[in-house]
Amino acid sequence: MNTKAFFPSKIKHPTSKTAILDSFSVSNFFAELKPQHKLIQSQTWADSHIDLLALDLKPAANIVTIAAGACHALAYLSAKPAAIHCIDNNPAQLALLEIKAKALIHLPDYDAVLKFLAQPHQSDNLKRYQRHLRANLSDQASHYWQKRNLLGRPRYYAFSENLQEHGYYNSSLRALRFLLTQLGARFDKLHLAKDLAQQNQIFEQDILPALQNKYFQFLIQRRYVLNRLGFNQNQITRLKNANQEELSQILIQRLRRLLCDFSIKENHFAQQVIGQTYQIQQQQSLPLYLQKEVFSQLRQFAHRVHPHQQNLIDFLRRQNKQSIDAFVLQDHLDYLHPNEIKILWQEINRCAAPGAKVLIRSLGTQLPLPQVVFQSDETPNWQTDSLRNQSLQNKDRCALYGSLFIFEKPN
């Protein structure tokens, strides 16, 4: 089955902008602009189990989500949706989404999918790409994966190395982790922990001293470092407003929760942060979309994933009234100006079917929706349950966000 139509035949690529260094200051040297046409993240930093629990998707649901690393979107296929529309301005993220979905469809079996997407150092993945995937990719995705990097190797070689180590944010995280190990952090000891009590003890004795190092404390509060880790200025502001503590202390608290509140053996987010690869022998340790129990469903419905290279507001403007059952915004609102949020929410109001849900995450602890979005007479009385929101947030194994909100449109 050839699925060339997975991508629309023509995609308008936004004009690329060249960043010009206007000085040789240290901050400008390190404040590299986020590359708009390169892979930003190779996995989604959001817990798909929590998403599905929060959204309670019914079969044949029509879903709109930010594409990100694609893990969450593919996990939603387990709910048998009618369509999952994945929105992103970055063609690299959409190329990642497509090759992951095509792997579910075209690779011979579950074992081949697991080796291609989850196991590092699999030289046979180059053959899997050539034999099963290349001919089934859209022209846009094929062009992306065939393009050579600075070392002269095609990008699809990432699948023969460690896919989870690729991406703009991932390389920054790797550099930060290396620095912490040089300062004495022993992340490797977490692998030996038998329970949460031991994880907490190892964190206190072998990781926290490096995090409290003055040099690291200074570095982690620099804006250019935070930008490299994926935090824009709006998110930095929200993070600072979370409470009155130092920004570095807030980040340490989030990291403590990630590494101490959930079993390392069952938390692939923690494993990625400490530099551990997916533990394929333990199914509960894998992202949901890579677990064997949902493989047959994902394989059956993967053709219902639809990538769209455009702005979310522009996409929604083209949708019919009351046609969408779920909106997964993740932390997208953290990046928007209040006026943009108002326009976006107007389109959500128009497109939302009765009973539709909106999932929002934020780096801060406050709802990133300005009050003005609820002041229009045309706005339905969206409902949310603060206790349930907090309960879902407490269960989220990613642990790096400060809040999670679910809004439901009344029937």
XYZ file of C-alpha atoms in Angstrom:
411
model
C 0.000 0.000 0.000
C 1.544 3.274 -1.130
C 0.474 6.244 0.947
C 2.050 9.123 -0.936
C -1.077 11.151 -0.183
C -0.142 11.188 3.500
C 1.086 14.744 2.935
C -0.772 17.219 0.719
C 0.916 17.371 -2.667
C 1.783 21.033 -2.353
C 2.988 22.725 0.810
C 3.925 26.343 1.024
C 7.175 26.606 2.920
C 7.573 29.759 4.966
C 10.409 32.015 3.912
C 13.509 31.245 5.955
C 15.122 34.058 7.924
C 18.841 34.426 8.457
C 19.897 35.327 11.973
C 22.630 37.979 11.975
C 24.862 38.413 14.988
C 24.998 42.111 15.660
C 27.702 41.873 18.280
C 30.242 39.450 19.708
C 28.878 39.485 23.255
C 28.781 36.166 25.091
C 24.986 36.175 25.242
C 24.585 36.735 21.521
C 27.202 34.112 20.747
C 25.219 31.465 22.625
C 21.724 32.767 21.885
C 21.417 30.801 18.669
C 17.997 31.231 17.151
C 15.890 28.087 17.182
C 16.219 26.586 13.695
C 12.826 26.722 12.029
C 13.430 23.955 9.494
C 15.462 21.538 11.612
C 14.358 18.877 14.023
C 13.581 20.476 17.380
C 12.550 17.448 19.416
C 12.497 13.743 18.622
C 9.916 12.824 21.257
C 6.941 14.518 22.875
C 7.427 15.802 26.413
C 3.869 15.100 27.509
C 2.426 11.969 29.096
C 0.092 10.301 26.581
C -1.518 8.187 29.319
C -2.617 11.384 31.060
C -3.807 12.909 27.772
C -6.073 9.938 27.050
C -7.368 9.873 30.610
C -8.107 13.602 30.461
C -9.697 13.652 27.017
C -11.761 10.444 27.390
C -11.933 10.180 23.602
C -14.867 8.423 21.999
C -14.437 6.324 18.828
C -14.521 8.370 15.595
C -13.390 11.544 17.381
C -11.935 14.359 15.284
C -8.757 15.574 17.009
C -6.495 18.591 16.474
C -3.085 18.680 18.147
C 0.281 20.363 18.015
C 2.590 17.917 16.186
C 5.657 18.212 18.504
C 7.527 14.877 18.661
C 4.517 12.861 17.401
C 4.500 10.345 20.304
C 1.244 11.665 21.770
C -0.574 11.946 18.435
C 0.230 8.340 17.566
C -0.863 7.206 21.027
C -4.300 8.745 20.408
C -4.801 6.200 17.612
C -5.525 3.664 20.362
C -8.864 5.475 20.840
C -9.880 4.703 17.210
C -10.348 8.323 16.093
C -11.773 9.425 12.755
C -8.826 11.769 12.193
C -5.883 13.312 14.020
C -4.814 16.630 12.515
C -1.245 17.484 13.537
C -0.297 21.144 13.133
C 3.235 22.523 12.920
C 5.044 25.250 10.996
C 8.234 23.188 11.062
C 8.473 20.638 8.207
C 11.102 18.674 10.136
C 8.633 17.838 12.919
C 6.048 16.784 10.336
C 8.636 14.610 8.583
C 9.279 12.931 11.953
C 5.546 12.430 12.467
C 5.193 10.877 9.031
C 8.081 8.435 9.271
C 6.902 7.254 12.700
C 3.380 6.701 11.365
C 4.667 5.002 8.215
C 6.854 2.729 10.354
C 3.716 1.538 12.146
C 2.061 0.825 8.798
C 4.822 -0.570 6.609
C 7.458 -2.268 8.758
C 6.941 -6.056 8.883
C 5.996 -6.474 12.538
C 6.092 -5.022 16.050
C 9.686 -6.130 16.631
C 10.843 -4.212 13.538
C 8.967 -1.083 14.671
C 10.530 -1.281 18.123
C 14.025 -1.648 16.669
C 13.478 1.216 14.239
C 12.015 3.745 16.678
C 13.266 2.745 20.118
C 16.549 0.815 20.009
C 19.861 2.579 19.395
C 22.747 1.207 17.345
C 20.639 -0.829 14.918
C 22.502 -0.815 11.594
C 19.704 -2.887 10.028
C 17.443 0.151 10.396
C 19.119 1.598 7.303
C 17.846 -1.407 5.346
C 14.413 -1.101 6.928
C 14.258 2.504 5.804
C 15.301 1.694 2.233
C 13.129 -1.408 1.841
C 9.927 -0.459 3.621
C 9.696 3.297 4.192
C 11.454 5.419 1.587
C 9.068 4.596 -1.286
C 6.047 5.233 0.961
C 7.083 8.660 2.197
C 5.678 11.842 0.739
C 8.024 13.909 -1.387
C 8.420 16.425 1.429
C 9.279 13.854 4.094
C 11.552 11.921 1.731
C 13.430 15.115 0.874
C 13.953 15.829 4.568
C 15.257 12.363 5.505
C 17.411 12.024 2.374
C 19.129 15.378 2.870
C 22.720 15.090 4.102
C 24.019 16.686 7.271
C 27.350 18.445 7.777
C 29.082 15.064 8.072
C 27.756 14.073 4.642
C 25.356 11.425 5.956
C 21.641 11.340 5.129
C 19.402 12.300 8.032
C 17.748 8.879 8.110
C 20.986 7.578 9.652
C 19.547 8.900 12.921
C 17.512 5.677 13.075
C 20.714 3.596 13.107
C 22.090 5.605 16.051
C 19.832 6.830 18.857
C 16.858 8.784 17.574
C 16.124 10.168 21.046
C 19.473 11.970 21.077
C 18.676 13.921 17.914
C 17.015 17.325 17.829
C 17.851 20.872 18.873
C 16.543 20.549 22.433
C 17.990 17.057 22.853
C 21.517 18.186 21.998
C 21.193 21.037 24.506
C 19.963 18.646 27.186
C 22.882 16.324 26.428
C 25.370 19.181 26.859
C 23.789 20.209 30.154
C 23.836 16.626 31.403
C 27.538 16.356 30.516
C 28.249 19.524 32.504
C 26.425 18.166 35.545
C 28.377 14.903 35.411
C 31.587 16.939 35.335
C 30.334 18.681 38.465
C 29.845 15.317 40.169
C 26.265 14.276 39.352
C 25.872 10.478 39.263
C 22.747 9.916 37.176
C 23.881 6.347 36.517
C 23.154 5.405 40.137
C 19.428 5.947 39.566
C 19.405 2.794 37.429
C 20.178 0.781 40.565
C 17.361 2.203 42.719
C 14.889 -0.428 43.878
C 12.135 1.944 44.997
C 11.187 5.622 45.296
C 12.929 5.939 48.671
C 16.244 4.949 47.079
C 15.625 7.292 44.147
C 15.143 10.161 46.594
C 18.282 9.197 48.518
C 20.385 9.059 45.339
C 18.994 12.405 44.190
C 19.869 14.058 47.511
C 23.366 12.592 47.767
C 24.574 12.211 44.184
C 22.682 14.724 42.025
C 21.500 17.676 44.118
C 25.024 18.902 45.065
C 25.861 19.359 41.366
C 22.582 21.206 40.790
C 23.431 23.526 43.688
C 26.901 24.256 42.344
C 27.329 28.033 41.997
C 28.556 27.776 38.434
C 25.553 25.686 37.399
C 23.182 27.986 39.316
C 24.553 30.956 37.408
C 24.367 29.175 34.055
C 20.838 27.790 34.364
C 19.407 31.261 34.973
C 20.873 32.718 31.778
C 18.240 33.320 29.145
C 20.339 31.926 26.299
C 20.706 28.614 28.140
C 16.973 28.438 28.846
C 16.242 29.246 25.204
C 18.436 26.353 24.115
C 16.415 24.067 26.391
C 13.160 25.188 24.785
C 11.944 27.966 27.085
C 10.953 31.204 25.362
C 10.640 34.529 27.169
C 6.918 34.091 27.891
C 7.572 30.724 29.493
C 10.480 32.065 31.522
C 8.188 34.793 32.830
C 5.470 32.258 33.690
C 8.023 30.073 35.420
C 9.273 33.000 37.507
C 5.712 33.923 38.425
C 5.029 30.386 39.644
C 6.228 31.479 43.091
C 8.768 33.769 44.697
C 11.691 31.355 44.578
C 14.757 31.651 42.384
C 14.273 30.334 38.877
C 16.992 27.722 39.426
C 15.183 26.438 42.524
C 11.938 26.020 40.598
C 13.742 23.996 37.919
C 15.416 21.847 40.586
C 12.011 21.160 42.164
C 10.631 20.076 38.785
C 13.633 17.832 38.191
C 13.311 16.355 41.690
C 9.688 15.478 40.976
C 10.616 13.914 37.631
C 13.373 11.752 39.115
C 11.892 10.969 42.534
C 8.080 10.845 42.384
C 7.783 8.099 39.766
C 9.626 4.835 39.301
C 12.588 5.340 36.965
C 11.902 1.897 35.513
C 8.447 3.042 34.364
C 9.202 6.601 33.333
C 10.729 7.102 29.885
C 10.845 10.880 30.444
C 13.203 10.459 33.381
C 15.216 7.908 31.428
C 15.744 10.398 28.595
C 16.777 13.186 30.972
C 19.441 11.065 32.658
C 20.727 9.731 29.327
C 19.261 6.246 29.499
C 17.786 4.653 26.375
C 14.289 3.160 26.286
C 14.089 -0.004 28.400
C 12.466 -2.206 25.775
C 12.322 -5.247 28.071
C 9.763 -3.400 30.216
C 6.642 -2.472 28.267
C 5.442 0.036 30.876
C 8.721 1.893 30.441
C 8.020 2.622 26.774
C 6.006 5.536 25.381
C 2.435 4.359 24.875
C 2.660 4.387 21.073
C 5.517 1.845 21.244
C 3.779 -0.610 23.568
C 2.811 -3.973 22.104
C -0.728 -4.002 23.510
C -1.782 -1.101 21.266
C 0.332 -1.958 18.218
C -2.429 -3.639 16.195
C -4.790 -0.701 16.704
C -2.128 1.861 15.850
C -1.179 -0.073 12.734
C -4.824 -0.210 11.667
C -5.539 3.491 12.163
C -2.172 5.173 11.484
C -3.390 6.353 8.062
C -5.806 8.644 9.934
C -2.951 10.928 11.013
C -2.902 14.078 8.865
C 0.044 16.523 9.005
C -0.556 20.217 8.263
C 2.263 22.706 7.856
C 0.563 25.915 8.903
C -0.430 28.121 11.816
C -3.023 26.621 14.179
C -5.357 29.601 13.836
C -5.197 29.421 10.032
C -5.974 25.710 10.140
C -9.002 26.187 12.382
C -10.365 28.966 10.171
C -10.731 26.382 7.388
C -12.665 23.906 9.520
C -16.419 23.548 9.656
C -18.415 24.793 12.607
C -18.713 22.289 15.492
C -16.525 19.739 13.668
C -13.752 19.044 16.216
C -14.045 16.909 19.358
C -10.658 17.496 21.008
C -7.995 20.195 20.919
C -4.595 19.259 22.373
C -2.728 22.558 22.743
C 0.026 21.268 25.058
C 2.060 24.380 26.080
C 1.276 26.284 22.856
C -0.496 29.100 24.721
C 2.706 29.855 26.634
C 4.213 31.036 23.347
C 1.357 33.335 22.290
C 0.485 36.979 22.914
C -2.866 37.511 24.706
C -4.393 38.896 21.504
C -3.353 35.756 19.621
C -4.853 33.612 22.376
C -8.124 35.532 22.083
C -8.297 34.916 18.329
C -7.356 31.255 18.770
C -10.038 30.733 21.407
C -12.652 32.324 19.146
C -11.809 29.738 16.490
C -11.889 26.941 19.067
C -15.343 28.118 20.146
C -16.557 28.017 16.567
C -15.040 24.649 15.657
C -15.753 22.812 18.909
C -18.470 20.186 18.789
C -20.806 19.875 21.790
C -18.893 18.121 24.555
C -15.522 18.938 22.965
C -12.479 19.103 25.241
C -9.392 21.329 25.224
C -6.169 20.145 26.893
C -3.733 22.870 27.978
C -0.366 22.561 29.675
C 1.726 25.444 30.986
C 5.190 25.848 32.396
C 3.665 28.154 35.003
C 1.084 27.265 37.629
C -1.594 29.695 36.426
C -4.057 29.219 33.571
C -2.475 30.824 30.468
C -5.870 32.014 29.214
C -6.499 35.761 29.639
C -9.876 36.562 31.182
C -10.875 38.450 28.049
C -11.500 35.190 26.180
C -14.464 34.468 28.460
C -16.018 37.935 28.279
C -17.680 37.554 24.879
C -21.410 36.851 24.709
C -20.653 34.263 22.012
C -18.389 32.254 24.303
C -20.085 29.141 25.712
C -19.742 28.393 29.395
C -16.654 26.175 29.142
C -16.371 23.962 32.209
C -13.300 22.836 34.107
C -12.740 20.966 37.359
C -9.768 22.328 39.298
C -9.509 19.250 41.528
C -9.431 16.903 38.534
C -6.920 19.149 36.793
C -4.613 18.950 39.793
C -5.087 15.188 40.087
C -4.091 14.716 36.440
C -1.120 17.035 36.886
C 0.060 15.036 39.912
C -0.002 11.823 37.845
C 1.843 13.278 34.836
C 5.188 11.465 34.671
C 6.813 14.185 32.573
C 6.603 16.418 35.672
C 8.289 19.387 33.973
C 5.124 21.445 33.513
C 3.607 23.470 36.312
C -0.047 22.931 35.469
C -2.553 21.062 33.331
C -6.093 22.145 32.460
C -9.005 20.401 30.764
C -11.902 22.496 29.496
C -15.133 20.949 28.247
C -17.749 22.634 26.070
C -21.291 22.073 27.352
C -23.567 19.883 25.252
